Coordinates of C-alpha atoms and ligand atoms in Angstrom, one line a residue:
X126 CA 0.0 0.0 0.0
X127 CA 1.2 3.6 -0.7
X128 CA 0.2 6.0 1.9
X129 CA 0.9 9.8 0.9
X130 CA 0.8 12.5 3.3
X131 CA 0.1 16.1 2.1
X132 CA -0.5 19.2 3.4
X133 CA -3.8 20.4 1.7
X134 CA -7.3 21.8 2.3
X135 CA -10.4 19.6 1.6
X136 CA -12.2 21.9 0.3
X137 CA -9.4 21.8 -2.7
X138 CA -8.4 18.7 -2.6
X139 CA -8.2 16.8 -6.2
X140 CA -9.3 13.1 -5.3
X141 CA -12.2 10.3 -6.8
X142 CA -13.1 10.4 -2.9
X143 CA -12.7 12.2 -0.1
X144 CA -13.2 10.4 3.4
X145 CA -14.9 13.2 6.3
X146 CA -16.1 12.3 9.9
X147 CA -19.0 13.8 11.8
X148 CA -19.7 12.8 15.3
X149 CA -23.1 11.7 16.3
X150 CA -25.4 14.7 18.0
X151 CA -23.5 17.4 16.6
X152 CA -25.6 19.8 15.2
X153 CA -22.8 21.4 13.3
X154 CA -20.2 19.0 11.2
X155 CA -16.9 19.7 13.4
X156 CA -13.1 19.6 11.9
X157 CA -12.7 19.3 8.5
X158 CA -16.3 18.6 7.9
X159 CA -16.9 21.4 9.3
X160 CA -14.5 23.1 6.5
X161 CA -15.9 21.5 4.0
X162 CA -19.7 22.1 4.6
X163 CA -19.2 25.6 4.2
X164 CA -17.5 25.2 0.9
X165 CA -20.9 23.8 0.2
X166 CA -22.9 25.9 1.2
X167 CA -24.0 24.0 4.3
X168 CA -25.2 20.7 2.3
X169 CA -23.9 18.4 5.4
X170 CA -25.3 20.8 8.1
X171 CA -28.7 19.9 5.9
X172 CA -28.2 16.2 5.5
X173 CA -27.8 16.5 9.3
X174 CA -30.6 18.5 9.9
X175 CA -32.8 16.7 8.1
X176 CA -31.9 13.5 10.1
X177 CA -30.3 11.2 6.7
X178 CA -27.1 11.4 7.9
X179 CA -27.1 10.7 12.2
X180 CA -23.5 9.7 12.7
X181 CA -23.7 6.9 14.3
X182 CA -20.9 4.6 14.7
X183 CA -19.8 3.4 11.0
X184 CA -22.7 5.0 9.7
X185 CA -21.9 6.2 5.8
X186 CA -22.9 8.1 2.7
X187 CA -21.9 9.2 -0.2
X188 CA -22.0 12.9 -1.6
X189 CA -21.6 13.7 -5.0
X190 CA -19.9 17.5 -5.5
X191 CA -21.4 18.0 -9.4
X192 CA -17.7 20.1 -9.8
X193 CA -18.5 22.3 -6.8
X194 CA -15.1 21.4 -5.1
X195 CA -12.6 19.5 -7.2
X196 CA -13.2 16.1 -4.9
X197 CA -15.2 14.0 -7.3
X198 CA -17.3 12.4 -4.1
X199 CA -17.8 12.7 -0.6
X200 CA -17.9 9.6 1.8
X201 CA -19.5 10.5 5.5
X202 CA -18.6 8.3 7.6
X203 CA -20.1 8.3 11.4
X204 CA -17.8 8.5 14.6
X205 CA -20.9 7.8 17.3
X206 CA -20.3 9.4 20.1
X207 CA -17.6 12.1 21.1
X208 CA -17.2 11.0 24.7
X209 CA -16.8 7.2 23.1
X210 CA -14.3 8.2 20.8
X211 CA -10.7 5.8 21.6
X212 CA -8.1 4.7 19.4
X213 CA -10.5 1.5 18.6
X214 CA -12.8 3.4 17.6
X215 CA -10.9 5.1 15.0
X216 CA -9.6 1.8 13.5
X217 CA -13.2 0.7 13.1
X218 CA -14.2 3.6 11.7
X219 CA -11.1 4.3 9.0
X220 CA -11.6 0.5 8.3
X221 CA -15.0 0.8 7.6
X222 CA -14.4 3.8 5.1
X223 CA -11.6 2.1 3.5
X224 CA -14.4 -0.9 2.4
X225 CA -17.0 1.1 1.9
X226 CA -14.3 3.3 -0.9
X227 CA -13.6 -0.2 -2.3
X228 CA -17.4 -1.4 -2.7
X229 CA -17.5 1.9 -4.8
X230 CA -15.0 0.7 -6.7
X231 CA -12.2 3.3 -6.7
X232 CA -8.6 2.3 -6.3
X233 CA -7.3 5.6 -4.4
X234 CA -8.8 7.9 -2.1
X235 CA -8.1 10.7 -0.1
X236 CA -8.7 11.2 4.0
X237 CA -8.8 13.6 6.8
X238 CA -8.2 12.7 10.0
X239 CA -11.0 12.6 12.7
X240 CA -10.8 15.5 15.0
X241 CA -10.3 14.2 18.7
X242 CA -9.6 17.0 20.9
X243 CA -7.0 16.7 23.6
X244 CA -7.7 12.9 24.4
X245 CA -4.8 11.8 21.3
X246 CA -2.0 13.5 19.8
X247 CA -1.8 13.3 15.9
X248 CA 0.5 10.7 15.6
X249 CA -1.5 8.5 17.8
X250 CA -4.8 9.0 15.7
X251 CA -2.9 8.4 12.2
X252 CA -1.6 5.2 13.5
X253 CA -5.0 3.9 14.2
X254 CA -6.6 5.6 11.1
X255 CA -3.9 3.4 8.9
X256 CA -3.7 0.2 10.9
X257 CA -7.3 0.2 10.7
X258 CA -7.6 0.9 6.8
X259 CA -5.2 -1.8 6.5
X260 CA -6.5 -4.3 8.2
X261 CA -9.7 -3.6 6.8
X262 CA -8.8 -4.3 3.4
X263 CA -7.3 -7.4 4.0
X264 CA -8.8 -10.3 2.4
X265 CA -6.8 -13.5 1.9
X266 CA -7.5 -15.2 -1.7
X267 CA -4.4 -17.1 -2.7
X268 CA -6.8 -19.9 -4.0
X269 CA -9.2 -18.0 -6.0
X270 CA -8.0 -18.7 -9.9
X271 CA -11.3 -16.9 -10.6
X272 CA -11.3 -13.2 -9.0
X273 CA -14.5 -12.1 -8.6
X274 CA -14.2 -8.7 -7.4
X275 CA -10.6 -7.6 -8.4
X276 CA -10.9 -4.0 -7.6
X277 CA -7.9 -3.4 -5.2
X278 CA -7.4 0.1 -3.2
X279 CA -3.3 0.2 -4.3
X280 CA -3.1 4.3 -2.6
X281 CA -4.6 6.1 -0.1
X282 CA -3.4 10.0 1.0
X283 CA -4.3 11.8 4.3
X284 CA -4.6 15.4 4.3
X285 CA -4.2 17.6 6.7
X286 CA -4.5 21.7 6.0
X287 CA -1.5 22.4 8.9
X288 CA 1.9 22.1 7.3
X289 CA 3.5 22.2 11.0
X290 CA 1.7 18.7 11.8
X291 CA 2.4 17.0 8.8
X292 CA 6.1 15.4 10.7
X293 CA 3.7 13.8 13.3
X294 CA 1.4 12.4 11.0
X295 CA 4.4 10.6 9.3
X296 CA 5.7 9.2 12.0
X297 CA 2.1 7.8 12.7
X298 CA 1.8 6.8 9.4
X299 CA 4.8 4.8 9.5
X300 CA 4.4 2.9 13.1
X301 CA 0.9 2.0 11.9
X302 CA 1.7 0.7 8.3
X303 CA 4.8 -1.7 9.6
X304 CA 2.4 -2.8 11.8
X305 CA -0.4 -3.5 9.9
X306 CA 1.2 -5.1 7.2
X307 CA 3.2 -7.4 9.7
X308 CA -0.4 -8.5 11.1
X309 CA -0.9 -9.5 7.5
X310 CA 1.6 -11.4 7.0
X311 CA 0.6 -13.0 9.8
X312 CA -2.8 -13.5 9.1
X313 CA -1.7 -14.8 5.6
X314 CA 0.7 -18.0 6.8
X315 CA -2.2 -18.5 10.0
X316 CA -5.3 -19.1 6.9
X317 CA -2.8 -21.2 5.0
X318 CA -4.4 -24.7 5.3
X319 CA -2.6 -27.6 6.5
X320 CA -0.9 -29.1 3.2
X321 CA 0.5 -25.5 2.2
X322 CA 2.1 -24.1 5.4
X323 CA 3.9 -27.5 6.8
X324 CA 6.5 -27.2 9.6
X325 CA 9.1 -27.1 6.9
X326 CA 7.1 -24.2 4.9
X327 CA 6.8 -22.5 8.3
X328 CA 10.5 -22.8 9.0
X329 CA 11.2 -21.7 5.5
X330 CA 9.0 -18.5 6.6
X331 CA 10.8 -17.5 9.1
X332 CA 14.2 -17.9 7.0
X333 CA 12.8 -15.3 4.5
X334 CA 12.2 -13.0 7.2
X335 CA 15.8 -13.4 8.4
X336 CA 16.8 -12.5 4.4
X337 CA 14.7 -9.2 4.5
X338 CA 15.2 -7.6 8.1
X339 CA 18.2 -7.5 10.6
X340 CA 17.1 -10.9 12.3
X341 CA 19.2 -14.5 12.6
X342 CA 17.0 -17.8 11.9
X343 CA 17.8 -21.2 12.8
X344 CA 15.6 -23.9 11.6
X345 CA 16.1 -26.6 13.8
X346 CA 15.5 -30.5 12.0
X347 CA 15.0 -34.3 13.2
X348 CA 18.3 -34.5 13.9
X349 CA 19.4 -31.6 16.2
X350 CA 15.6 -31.6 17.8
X351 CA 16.7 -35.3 19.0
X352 CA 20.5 -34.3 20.0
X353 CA 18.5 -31.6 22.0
X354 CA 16.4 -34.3 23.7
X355 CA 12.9 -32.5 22.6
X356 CA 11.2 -35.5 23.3
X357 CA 7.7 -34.1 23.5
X358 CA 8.4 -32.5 20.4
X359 CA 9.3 -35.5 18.7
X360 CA 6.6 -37.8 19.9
X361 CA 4.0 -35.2 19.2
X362 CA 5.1 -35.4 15.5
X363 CA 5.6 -39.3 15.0
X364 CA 2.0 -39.8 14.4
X365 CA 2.7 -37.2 10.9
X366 CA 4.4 -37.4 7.7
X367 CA 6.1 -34.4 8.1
X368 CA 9.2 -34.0 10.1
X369 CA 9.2 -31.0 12.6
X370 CA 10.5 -27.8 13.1
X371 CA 12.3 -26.1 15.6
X372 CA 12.5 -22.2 14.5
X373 CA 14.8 -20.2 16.5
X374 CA 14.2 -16.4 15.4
X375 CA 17.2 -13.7 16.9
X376 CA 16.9 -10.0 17.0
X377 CA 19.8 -8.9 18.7
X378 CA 18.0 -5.5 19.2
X379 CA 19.7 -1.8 18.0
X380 CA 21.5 -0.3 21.1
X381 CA 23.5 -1.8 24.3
X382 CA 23.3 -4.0 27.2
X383 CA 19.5 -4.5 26.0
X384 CA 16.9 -6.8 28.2
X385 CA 16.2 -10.2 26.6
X386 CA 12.7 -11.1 26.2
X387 CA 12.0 -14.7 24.7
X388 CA 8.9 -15.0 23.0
X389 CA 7.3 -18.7 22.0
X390 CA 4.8 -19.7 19.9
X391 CA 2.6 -22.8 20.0
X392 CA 3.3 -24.1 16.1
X393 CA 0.9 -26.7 15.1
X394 CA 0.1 -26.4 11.6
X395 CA -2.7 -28.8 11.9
X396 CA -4.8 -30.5 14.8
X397 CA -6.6 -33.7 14.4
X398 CA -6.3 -34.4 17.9
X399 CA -4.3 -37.4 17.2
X400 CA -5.1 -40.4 18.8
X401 CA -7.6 -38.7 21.0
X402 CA -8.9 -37.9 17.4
X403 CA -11.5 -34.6 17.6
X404 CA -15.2 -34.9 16.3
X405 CA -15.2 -33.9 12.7
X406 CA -17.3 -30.6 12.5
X407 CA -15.1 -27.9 12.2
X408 CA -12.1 -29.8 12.4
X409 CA -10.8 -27.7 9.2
X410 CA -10.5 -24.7 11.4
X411 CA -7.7 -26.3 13.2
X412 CA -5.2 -25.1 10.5
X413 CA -4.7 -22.2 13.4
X414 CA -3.6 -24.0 15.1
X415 CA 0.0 -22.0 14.5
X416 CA -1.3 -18.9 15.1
X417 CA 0.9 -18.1 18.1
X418 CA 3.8 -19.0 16.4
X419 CA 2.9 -17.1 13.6
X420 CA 2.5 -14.6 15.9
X421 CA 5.6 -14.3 17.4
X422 CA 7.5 -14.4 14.0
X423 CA 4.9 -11.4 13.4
X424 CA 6.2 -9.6 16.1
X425 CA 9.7 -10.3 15.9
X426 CA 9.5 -8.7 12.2
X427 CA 8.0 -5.8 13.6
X428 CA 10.7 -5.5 16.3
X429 CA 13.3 -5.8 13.8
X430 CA 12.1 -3.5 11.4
X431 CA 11.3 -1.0 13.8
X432 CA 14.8 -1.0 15.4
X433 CA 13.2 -1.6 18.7
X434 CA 16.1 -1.0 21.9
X435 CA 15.7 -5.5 23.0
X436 CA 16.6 -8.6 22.0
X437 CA 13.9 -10.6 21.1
X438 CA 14.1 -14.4 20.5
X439 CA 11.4 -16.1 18.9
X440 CA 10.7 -19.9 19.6
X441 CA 8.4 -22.3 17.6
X442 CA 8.6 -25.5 17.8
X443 CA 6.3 -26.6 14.3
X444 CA 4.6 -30.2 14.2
X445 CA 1.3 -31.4 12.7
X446 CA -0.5 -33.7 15.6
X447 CA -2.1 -36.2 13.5
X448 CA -2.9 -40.4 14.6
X449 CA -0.6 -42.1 12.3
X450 CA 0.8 -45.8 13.0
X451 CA 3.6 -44.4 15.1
X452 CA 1.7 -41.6 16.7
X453 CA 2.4 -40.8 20.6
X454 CA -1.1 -42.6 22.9
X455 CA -2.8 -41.8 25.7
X456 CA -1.3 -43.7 28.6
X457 CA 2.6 -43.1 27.1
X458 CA 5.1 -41.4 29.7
X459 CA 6.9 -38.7 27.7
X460 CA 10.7 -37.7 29.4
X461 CA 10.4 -33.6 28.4
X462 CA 13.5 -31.7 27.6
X463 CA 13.7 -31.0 31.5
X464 CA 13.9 -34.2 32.5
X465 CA 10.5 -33.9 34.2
X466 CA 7.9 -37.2 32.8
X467 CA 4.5 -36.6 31.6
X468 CA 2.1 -38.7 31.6
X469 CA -0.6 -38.5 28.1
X470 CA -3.8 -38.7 29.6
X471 CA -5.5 -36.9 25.8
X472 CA -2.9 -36.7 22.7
X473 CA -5.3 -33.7 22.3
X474 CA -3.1 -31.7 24.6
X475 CA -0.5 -31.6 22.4
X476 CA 0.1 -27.8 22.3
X477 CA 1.1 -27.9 26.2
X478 CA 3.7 -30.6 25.4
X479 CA 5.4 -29.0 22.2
X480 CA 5.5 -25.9 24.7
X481 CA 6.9 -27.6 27.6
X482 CA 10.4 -28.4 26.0
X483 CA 10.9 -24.8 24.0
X484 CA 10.4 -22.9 27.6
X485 CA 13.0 -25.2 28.8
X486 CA 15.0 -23.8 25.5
X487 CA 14.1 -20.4 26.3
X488 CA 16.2 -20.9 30.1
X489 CA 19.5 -20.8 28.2
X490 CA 18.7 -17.0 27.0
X491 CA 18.7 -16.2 30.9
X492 CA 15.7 -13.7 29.5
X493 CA 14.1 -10.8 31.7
X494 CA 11.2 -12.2 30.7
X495 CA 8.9 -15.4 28.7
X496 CA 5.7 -14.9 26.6
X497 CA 4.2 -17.3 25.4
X498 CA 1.5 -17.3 22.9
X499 CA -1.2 -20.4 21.8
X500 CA -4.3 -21.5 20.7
X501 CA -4.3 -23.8 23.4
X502 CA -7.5 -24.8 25.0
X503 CA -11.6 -24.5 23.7
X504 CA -11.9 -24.0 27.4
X505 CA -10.7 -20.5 26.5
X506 CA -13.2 -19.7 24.3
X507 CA -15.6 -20.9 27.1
X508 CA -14.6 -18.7 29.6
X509 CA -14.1 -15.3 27.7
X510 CA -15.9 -16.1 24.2
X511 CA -14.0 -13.9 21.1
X512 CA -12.8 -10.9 23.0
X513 CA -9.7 -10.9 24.9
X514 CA -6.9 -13.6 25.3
X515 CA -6.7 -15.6 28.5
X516 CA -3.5 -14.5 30.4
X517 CA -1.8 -16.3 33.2
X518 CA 1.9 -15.5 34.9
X519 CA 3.7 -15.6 37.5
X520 CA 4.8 -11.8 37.9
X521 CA 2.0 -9.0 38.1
X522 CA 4.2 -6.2 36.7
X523 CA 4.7 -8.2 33.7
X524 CA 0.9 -9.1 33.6
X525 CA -0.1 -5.5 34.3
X526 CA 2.3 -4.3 31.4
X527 CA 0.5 -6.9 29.0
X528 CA -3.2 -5.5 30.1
X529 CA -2.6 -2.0 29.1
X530 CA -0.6 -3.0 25.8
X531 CA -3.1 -4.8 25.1
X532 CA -6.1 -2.0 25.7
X533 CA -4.1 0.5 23.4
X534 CA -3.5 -2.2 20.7
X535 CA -7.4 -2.8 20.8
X536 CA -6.2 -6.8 21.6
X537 CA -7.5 -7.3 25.0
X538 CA -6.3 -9.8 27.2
X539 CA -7.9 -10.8 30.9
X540 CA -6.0 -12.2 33.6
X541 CA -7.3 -16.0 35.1
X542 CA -5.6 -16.8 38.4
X543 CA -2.9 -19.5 38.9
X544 CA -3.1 -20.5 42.4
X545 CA -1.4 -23.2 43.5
X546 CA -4.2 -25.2 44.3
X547 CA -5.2 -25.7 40.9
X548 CA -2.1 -27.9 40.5
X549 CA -3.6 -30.6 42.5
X550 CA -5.9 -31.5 39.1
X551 CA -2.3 -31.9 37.2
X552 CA -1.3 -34.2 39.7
X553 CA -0.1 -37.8 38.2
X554 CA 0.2 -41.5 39.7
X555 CA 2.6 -42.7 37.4
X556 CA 4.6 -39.8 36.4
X557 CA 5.5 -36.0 37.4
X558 CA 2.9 -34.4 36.0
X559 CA -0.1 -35.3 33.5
X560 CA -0.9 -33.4 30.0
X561 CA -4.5 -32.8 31.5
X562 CA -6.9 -32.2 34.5
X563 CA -10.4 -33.0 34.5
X564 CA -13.0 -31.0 33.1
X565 CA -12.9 -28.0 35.3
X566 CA -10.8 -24.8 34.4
X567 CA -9.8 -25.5 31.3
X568 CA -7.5 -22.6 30.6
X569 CA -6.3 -22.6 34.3
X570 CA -4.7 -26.1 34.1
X571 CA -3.2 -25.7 31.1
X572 CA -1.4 -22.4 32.1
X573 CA -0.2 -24.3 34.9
X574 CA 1.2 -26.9 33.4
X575 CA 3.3 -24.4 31.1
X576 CA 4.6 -23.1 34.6
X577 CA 6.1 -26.4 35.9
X578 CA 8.5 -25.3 32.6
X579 CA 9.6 -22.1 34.0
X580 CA 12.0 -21.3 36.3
X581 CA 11.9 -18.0 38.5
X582 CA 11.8 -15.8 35.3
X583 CA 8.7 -13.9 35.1
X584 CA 6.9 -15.0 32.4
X585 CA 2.9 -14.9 30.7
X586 CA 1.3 -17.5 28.8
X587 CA -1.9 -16.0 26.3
X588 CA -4.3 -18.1 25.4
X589 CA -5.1 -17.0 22.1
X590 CA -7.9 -19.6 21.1
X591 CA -10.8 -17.3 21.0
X592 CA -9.0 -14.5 19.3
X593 CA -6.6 -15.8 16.6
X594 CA -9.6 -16.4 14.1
X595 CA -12.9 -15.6 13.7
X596 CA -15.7 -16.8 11.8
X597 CA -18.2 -14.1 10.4
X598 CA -15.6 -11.2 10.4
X599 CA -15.9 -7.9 12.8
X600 CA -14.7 -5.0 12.9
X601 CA -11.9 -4.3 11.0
X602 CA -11.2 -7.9 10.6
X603 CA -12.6 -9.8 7.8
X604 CA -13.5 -13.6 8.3
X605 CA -10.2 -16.3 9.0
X606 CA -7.1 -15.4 11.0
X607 CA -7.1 -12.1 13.1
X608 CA -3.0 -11.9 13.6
X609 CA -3.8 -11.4 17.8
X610 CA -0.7 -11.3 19.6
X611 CA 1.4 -8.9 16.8
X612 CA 0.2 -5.3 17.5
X613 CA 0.0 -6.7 21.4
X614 CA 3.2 -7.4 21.7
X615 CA 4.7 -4.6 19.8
X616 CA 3.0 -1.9 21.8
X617 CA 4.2 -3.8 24.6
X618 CA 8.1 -3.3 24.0
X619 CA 7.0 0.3 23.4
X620 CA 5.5 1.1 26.3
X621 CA 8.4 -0.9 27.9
X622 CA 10.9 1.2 26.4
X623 CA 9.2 5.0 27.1
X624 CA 9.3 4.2 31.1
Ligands
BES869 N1 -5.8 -26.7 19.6 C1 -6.6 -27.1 20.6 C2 -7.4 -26.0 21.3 C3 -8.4 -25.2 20.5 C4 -9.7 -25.6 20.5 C5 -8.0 -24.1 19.9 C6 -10.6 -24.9 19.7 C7 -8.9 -23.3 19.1 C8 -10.2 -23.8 19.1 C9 -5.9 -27.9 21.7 O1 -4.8 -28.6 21.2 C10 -6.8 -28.8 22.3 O2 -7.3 -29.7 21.6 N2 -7.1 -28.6 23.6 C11 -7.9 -29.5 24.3 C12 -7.4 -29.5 25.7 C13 -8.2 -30.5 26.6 C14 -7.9 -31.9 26.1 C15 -7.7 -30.3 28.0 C16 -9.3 -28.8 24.3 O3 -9.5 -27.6 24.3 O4 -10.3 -29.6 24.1
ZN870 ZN1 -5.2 -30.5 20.5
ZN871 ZN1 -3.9 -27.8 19.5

């Protein structure tokens, strides 16, 4: 996408379309809607008056200008209400104008940028304004030989009539595009189905990234992920075809004696359920099973292209969990990575395992802190349903400094507890721990068997099941893969940095 910025009046803009915002209840268009209803003569004040244009939330219309100003349309587009008005709200709304210009069918457009008093500077509002735009018109359609609909916005410009604001606005625009654009990436390899993105594929991902930004890559094979003694690893992949992956990710970081922060990703590229096979409705959606990894090679691009002041380390360990002839059982005793033995009570718990031996890899960074990201339980979904990741640690500062990443980011995680009482129901005859508890908290148990891997090092796991895809589209996101995790964890080595 090319994104100009200009200094310029709308009211003399040249453009196929120019994007204005009017906030709902006000009787007067505000900002540059404002501006530009006096050029016309009060035409918006009218459509406003005469109640076809309320703006409410997302709410558009199109104007045509018959030559009156040099913009060939107007699109409207609805704020709802002014004391509503966050930095969500303005992805929504710029996404929704960014469709709504492509249902018209024009490839370019113009925009102003909504007017939000003190509450946001500039650069803060542009951000949002692209991410959202860019987001919005994502649609993934690698398989469609036929296109139905090819038009494609390639261009966009956002105006603003202050030539001393225009440096802010930049700098906006270019946080918000390498964002945006890293989501989707990341939303493209988590729709991938199963026979396209393979742990290999996946490994050969991350190696591209490593070719186009400052980064190192390791792709770890059979070979070195035995020498390792990744047992869980391995026997998660014996019942599959495809040999695993270990993908080791490095960002040394741009500066000095930087913290190290290892981030690990649960990389299952497909999800029968093994063994423990899963019921067969839906079981196609189960190709997300890699978002978190996907995720974390998201964010690690973004880190690296940013320049960020840390050294981030990516982990995914990649396997498909499928019943083949040599697949792992329920009832096998697994010897992890740490030496601690798990008994399989579900091969359906297969993310936990795979997990278990790269947050044992992750010790040897001595990090200042683990993340860890997964689609790991339906129990999430359960217990918070589509709108913020399940988040567990062992050290609130860390926890507290995810929560209000993740409210700027508009990807909202909410804490669950991780008393030690809940590690009764992991509690094994046979071995030192077993993959599953019974039915109760779901999402509980399986953060607290990722926390018999770690140490002392403060660390979070995100249960990302409910938010990594979505069915019927929202928002800004259409339907399939959402990229959570990526504009979470980036504003969250921002916000670590300022303080
Ligand atoms: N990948 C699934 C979790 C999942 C389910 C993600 C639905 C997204 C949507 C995971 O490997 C799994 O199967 N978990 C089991 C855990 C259970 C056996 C404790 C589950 O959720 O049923
Ligand atoms: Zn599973
Ligand atoms: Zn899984």
């Amino acid at each position: 996408m090319k994104i100009n910025i200009e200094k310029a009046r709308v009211e003399k803009v040249r453009a196929e379309a120019v994007v204005v915002s009017v906030y709902e209840k006000d009787k007067l268009p505000g900002g540059e809607a404002g501006e530009l209803d006096k050029a016309l003569g009060g035409k918006i004040r009218d459509l406003i008056k005469k109640g076809d244009f309320k703006g409410k939330l997302s709410q558009t219309a199109v104007l045509y200008t018959w030559g009156q100003i040099p913009a060939k349309r107007i699109l409207l587009i609805g704020l709802g209400k002014r004391e509503e008005m966050g930095l969500e709200r303005l992805r929504q709304v710029a996404g929704k104008a960014g469709s709504q210009i492509r249902e018209l069918g024009l490839k370019s457009f113009v925009t102003t940028l909504p007017e939000t008093g003190k509450k946001f500077g500039l650069s803060q509002v542009s951000q949002a304004v692209v991410e959202g735009i860019i987001l919005a018109l994502y649609r993934f359609r690698q398989f469609k030989t036929k296109d139905e609909d090819k038009t494609e916005i390639t261009q966009f410009t956002i105006i603003h009539r202050d030539p001393k604001k225009i440096l802010e606005i930049k700098k906006g625009v270019k946080l918000g595009q390498i964002v945006a654009e890293a989501v989707n990436w990341t939303r493209d390899l988590v729709n991938l189905p199963g026979n396209e993105l393979t742990p290999q594929r996946l490994g050969r991902e991350a190696q591209m990234l490593a070719r186009q930004f400052p980064l190192k890559c390791k792709v770890l094979g059979l070979p070195e992920i035995k020498r390792l003694k990744m047992n869980c690893l391995l026997q998660v992949a014996k019942g599959s075809r495809q040999p695993p992956r270990f993908i080791i990710l490095d960002y040394p970081g741009k500066g000095r004696r930087l913290k190290t922060v290892v981030l690990v990703g649960k990389g299952i590229t497909f999800d029968s359920g093994g063994i423990s096979i899963k019921p067969s409705a839906r079981m196609e959606e189960m190709k997300y099973d890699m978002a978190g990894g996907a995720a974390v090679l998201g964010a690690v691009r973004v880190a690296a292209q940013l320049g960020l002041p840390f050294r981030i380390i990516g982990l995914v360990p990649a396997t498909e969990n499928l019943p083949g002839g040599a697949a792992y059982k329920p009832g096998d005793i697994l010897t992890s990575c740490s030496g601690k033995t798990i008994e399989i009570i579900t091969t359906d718990a297969e993310g936990r395992l795979i997990l278990a031996d790269a947050l044992t890899y992750a010790r040897r960074y001595r990090p200042e802190a683990i993340i860890d990201l997964a689609t790991l339980t339906g129990a999430c979904i359960i217990a918070l349903g589509y709108e913020a990741s399940g988040m567990l640690g062992n050290n609130q500062r860390l926890l507290a400094r995810l929560k209000q990443a993740g409210e700027e980011a508009g990807e909202r995680v909410w804490e669950l507890p991780l008393w030690k009482e809940y590690d009764e129901l992991l509690k094994s005859e046979v071995a030192d721990v077993k993959n599953v508890g019974n039915r109760s908290a779901g999402v509980i148990t399986g953060g607290a068997f990722l926390g018999r891997f770690i140490n002392k090092t403060p660390w979070a796991h995100l249960d990302i099941a409910g938010t990594a895809w979505n069915d019927k589209g929202k928002k800004y996101m259409s339907p399939g893969a959402t990229g959570v995790g990526v504009r979470l964890l980036t504003r969250f080595f921002q916000n670590w940095d300022k303080k």
